[in-house]
Amino acid sequence: MADYYHLKAVLSSHLNRSAEVYHYNILGLKYAELEENYELAGASSIELFYNLYIVKKDTSALNYLKKAEKFYTIINSKLGLIDVMQMKAYIELYNNNHQKSNDLILPKLNYYKSIKEDSFYQLYALFMIVLNYVDLNDDANRVKYYADFETLENDTTITKYLYKIHDVTLNISFSELFLSRKQLDSTVFYLKK
């Protein structure tokens, strides 16, 4: 049953049916716990956290992040625990605690880079680091880590779509930074990108 509801949630996500995604993840979590399928319980918990905290700005979602960490710890899921670590850094970024967010990510950056089977972990870490440095007004580190981010453009473990949506977000952030500085040539450059 847990697998069934997990697949229903994935399908609903692809169809952009957010209410169904939430509903099927709740059911997926319920059955995954009953079946002691901690991998799916963790995945459902992460999805519930993401949909409630990031999409709906609901802080009750933090309970799902704690559950995900518990489930992934039980089965010692390396990638699941990385998801949890990155979401903790994202929470700090979201709450404008940019230095704290980077303090959570930077010590683990080489670890993320070492995950060759899925470079998205490195991409997402670099994405957050760059956004943090934009808000910290640290041009040297923003440029340095964005250059590292760009090296992942042709990585075959990351879909072109996933790379591009993160790159577009960064370029919008750069354009806003330069607009706030009244550097219009740079603003236009990043808007064109």
GROMACS .gro file of C-alpha atoms in nm:
model
  193
    1MET     CA    1   0.000   0.000   0.000
    2ALA     CA    2   0.285   0.240   0.079
    3ASP     CA    3   0.433   0.189  -0.269
    4TYR     CA    4   0.092   0.240  -0.426
    5TYR     CA    5   0.031   0.573  -0.251
    6HIS     CA    6   0.388   0.685  -0.314
    7LEU     CA    7   0.339   0.631  -0.688
    8LYS     CA    8   0.004   0.811  -0.676
    9ALA     CA    9   0.178   1.106  -0.507
   10VAL     CA   10   0.453   1.111  -0.771
   11LEU     CA   11   0.197   1.102  -1.052
   12SER     CA   12  -0.009   1.378  -0.890
   13SER     CA   13   0.306   1.587  -0.855
   14HIS     CA   14   0.378   1.554  -1.227
   15LEU     CA   15   0.020   1.658  -1.298
   16ASN     CA   16   0.056   1.962  -1.067
   17ARG     CA   17  -0.226   1.850  -0.838
   18SER     CA   18  -0.095   1.973  -0.505
   19ALA     CA   19  -0.396   1.868  -0.295
   20GLU     CA   20  -0.361   1.511  -0.426
   21VAL     CA   21   0.014   1.516  -0.361
   22TYR     CA   22  -0.051   1.605   0.001
   23HIS     CA   23  -0.332   1.349   0.036
   24TYR     CA   24  -0.134   1.061  -0.116
   25ASN     CA   25   0.178   1.141   0.083
   26ILE     CA   26  -0.026   1.135   0.406
   27LEU     CA   27  -0.160   0.792   0.308
   28GLY     CA   28   0.183   0.681   0.191
   29LEU     CA   29   0.334   0.778   0.525
   30LYS     CA   30   0.057   0.602   0.717
   31TYR     CA   31   0.106   0.273   0.532
   32ALA     CA   32   0.484   0.299   0.521
   33GLU     CA   33   0.489   0.325   0.900
   34LEU     CA   34   0.252   0.027   0.933
   35GLU     CA   35   0.462  -0.176   0.689
   36GLU     CA   36   0.790  -0.059   0.850
   37ASN     CA   37   0.900   0.063   0.507
   38TYR     CA   38   1.122   0.338   0.647
   39GLU     CA   39   1.263   0.442   0.310
   40LEU     CA   40   0.914   0.534   0.184
   41ALA     CA   41   0.817   0.675   0.525
   42GLY     CA   42   1.116   0.908   0.503
   43ALA     CA   43   1.039   1.001   0.142
   44SER     CA   44   0.675   1.076   0.224
   45SER     CA   45   0.780   1.280   0.527
   46ILE     CA   46   1.026   1.487   0.320
   47GLU     CA   47   0.756   1.550   0.059
   48LEU     CA   48   0.508   1.654   0.326
   49PHE     CA   49   0.767   1.885   0.479
   50TYR     CA   50   0.844   2.036   0.137
   51ASN     CA   51   0.481   2.088   0.045
   52LEU     CA   52   0.381   2.235   0.379
   53TYR     CA   53   0.687   2.444   0.462
   54ILE     CA   54   0.821   2.557   0.128
   55VAL     CA   55   0.500   2.572  -0.072
   56LYS     CA   56   0.246   2.671   0.197
   57LYS     CA   57   0.478   2.836   0.454
   58ASP     CA   58   0.335   2.619   0.736
   59THR     CA   59   0.580   2.568   1.024
   60SER     CA   60   0.397   2.253   1.141
   61ALA     CA   61   0.590   2.093   0.854
   62LEU     CA   62   0.898   2.079   1.076
   63ASN     CA   63   0.742   1.775   1.246
   64TYR     CA   64   0.762   1.591   0.913
   65LEU     CA   65   1.129   1.683   0.876
   66LYS     CA   66   1.194   1.534   1.221
   67LYS     CA   67   1.006   1.219   1.118
   68ALA     CA   68   1.208   1.192   0.797
   69GLU     CA   69   1.531   1.217   0.995
   70LYS     CA   70   1.408   0.947   1.236
   71PHE     CA   71   1.313   0.708   0.955
   72TYR     CA   72   1.633   0.766   0.757
   73THR     CA   73   1.841   0.718   1.073
   74ILE     CA   74   1.673   0.382   1.141
   75ILE     CA   75   1.779   0.249   0.801
   76ASN     CA   76   2.101   0.452   0.781
   77SER     CA   77   1.997   0.607   0.447
   78LYS     CA   78   2.290   0.821   0.334
   79LEU     CA   79   2.093   1.010   0.070
   80GLY     CA   80   1.784   1.048   0.288
   81LEU     CA   81   1.988   1.202   0.567
   82ILE     CA   82   2.147   1.439   0.315
   83ASP     CA   83   1.797   1.549   0.209
   84VAL     CA   84   1.723   1.629   0.574
   85MET     CA   85   2.053   1.817   0.618
   86GLN     CA   86   1.988   2.024   0.308
   87MET     CA   87   1.634   2.106   0.415
   88LYS     CA   88   1.769   2.234   0.748
   89ALA     CA   89   2.001   2.467   0.555
   90TYR     CA   90   1.710   2.570   0.334
   91ILE     CA   91   1.504   2.662   0.641
   92GLU     CA   92   1.779   2.900   0.750
   93LEU     CA   93   1.803   3.048   0.399
   94TYR     CA   94   1.425   3.090   0.390
   95ASN     CA   95   1.434   3.266   0.727
   96ASN     CA   96   1.710   3.503   0.608
   97ASN     CA   97   1.972   3.345   0.832
   98HIS     CA   98   2.213   3.334   0.540
   99GLN     CA   99   2.537   3.288   0.731
  100LYS     CA  100   2.385   3.010   0.943
  101SER     CA  101   2.259   2.841   0.625
  102ASN     CA  102   2.607   2.852   0.473
  103ASP     CA  103   2.756   2.728   0.801
  104LEU     CA  104   2.538   2.418   0.764
  105ILE     CA  105   2.629   2.360   0.399
  106LEU     CA  106   2.993   2.458   0.348
  107PRO     CA  107   3.153   2.198   0.580
  108LYS     CA  108   2.968   1.924   0.388
  109LEU     CA  109   3.023   2.055   0.035
  110ASN     CA  110   3.299   1.806  -0.049
  111TYR     CA  111   3.077   1.527   0.079
  112TYR     CA  112   2.796   1.639  -0.153
  113LYS     CA  113   3.046   1.653  -0.439
  114SER     CA  114   3.155   1.296  -0.366
  115ILE     CA  115   2.807   1.161  -0.444
  116LYS     CA  116   2.876   1.082  -0.808
  117GLU     CA  117   2.555   0.885  -0.867
  118ASP     CA  118   2.343   1.198  -0.815
  119SER     CA  119   2.509   1.537  -0.850
  120PHE     CA  120   2.184   1.713  -0.760
  121TYR     CA  121   2.298   1.713  -0.397
  122GLN     CA  122   2.603   1.919  -0.494
  123LEU     CA  123   2.397   2.139  -0.727
  124TYR     CA  124   2.138   2.214  -0.459
  125ALA     CA  125   2.407   2.291  -0.201
  126LEU     CA  126   2.582   2.529  -0.442
  127PHE     CA  127   2.248   2.686  -0.531
  128MET     CA  128   2.178   2.768  -0.166
  129ILE     CA  129   2.534   2.889  -0.105
  130VAL     CA  130   2.515   3.130  -0.399
  131LEU     CA  131   2.175   3.263  -0.289
  132ASN     CA  132   2.313   3.314   0.061
  133TYR     CA  133   2.616   3.504  -0.069
  134VAL     CA  134   2.390   3.725  -0.280
  135ASP     CA  135   2.200   3.824   0.032
  136LEU     CA  136   2.524   3.857   0.231
  137ASN     CA  137   2.649   4.094  -0.039
  138ASP     CA  138   2.966   3.887  -0.078
  139ASP     CA  139   3.057   3.918  -0.445
  140ALA     CA  140   3.382   3.720  -0.432
  141ASN     CA  141   3.217   3.409  -0.289
  142ARG     CA  142   2.903   3.453  -0.500
  143VAL     CA  143   3.114   3.448  -0.817
  144LYS     CA  144   3.334   3.161  -0.692
  145TYR     CA  145   3.047   2.928  -0.602
  146TYR     CA  146   2.840   3.021  -0.906
  147ALA     CA  147   3.136   2.914  -1.123
  148ASP     CA  148   3.130   2.579  -0.939
  149PHE     CA  149   2.753   2.561  -0.996
  150GLU     CA  150   2.801   2.616  -1.371
  151THR     CA  151   3.036   2.317  -1.397
  152LEU     CA  152   2.731   2.095  -1.335
  153GLU     CA  153   2.539   2.214  -1.641
  154ASN     CA  154   2.630   1.907  -1.849
  155ASP     CA  155   2.632   1.655  -1.565
  156THR     CA  156   2.435   1.355  -1.687
  157THR     CA  157   2.294   1.276  -1.340
  158ILE     CA  158   2.102   1.606  -1.340
  159THR     CA  159   1.822   1.673  -1.587
  160LYS     CA  160   1.860   1.982  -1.806
  161TYR     CA  161   1.527   2.109  -1.671
  162LEU     CA  162   1.639   2.081  -1.308
  163TYR     CA  163   1.967   2.258  -1.381
  164LYS     CA  164   1.795   2.538  -1.574
  165ILE     CA  165   1.526   2.616  -1.316
  166HIS     CA  166   1.795   2.660  -1.050
  167ASP     CA  167   2.013   2.864  -1.286
  168VAL     CA  168   1.723   3.091  -1.380
  169THR     CA  169   1.648   3.150  -1.012
  170LEU     CA  170   2.011   3.245  -0.951
  171ASN     CA  171   2.016   3.482  -1.247
  172ILE     CA  172   1.699   3.652  -1.124
  173SER     CA  173   1.865   3.689  -0.785
  174PHE     CA  174   2.174   3.842  -0.950
  175SER     CA  175   1.960   4.087  -1.148
  176GLU     CA  176   1.781   4.194  -0.828
  177LEU     CA  177   2.116   4.241  -0.654
  178PHE     CA  178   2.249   4.467  -0.928
  179LEU     CA  179   1.921   4.653  -0.956
  180SER     CA  180   1.940   4.732  -0.583
  181ARG     CA  181   2.289   4.872  -0.647
  182LYS     CA  182   2.157   5.071  -0.944
  183GLN     CA  183   2.401   4.891  -1.176
  184LEU     CA  184   2.164   4.870  -1.468
  185ASP     CA  185   2.406   4.719  -1.725
  186SER     CA  186   2.464   4.421  -1.496
  187THR     CA  187   2.092   4.400  -1.418
  188VAL     CA  188   2.007   4.379  -1.789
  189PHE     CA  189   2.286   4.124  -1.848
  190TYR     CA  190   2.142   3.881  -1.592
  191LEU     CA  191   1.784   3.941  -1.702
  192LYS     CA  192   1.885   3.848  -2.058
  193LYS     CA  193   2.051   3.530  -1.932
   0.00000   0.00000   0.00000
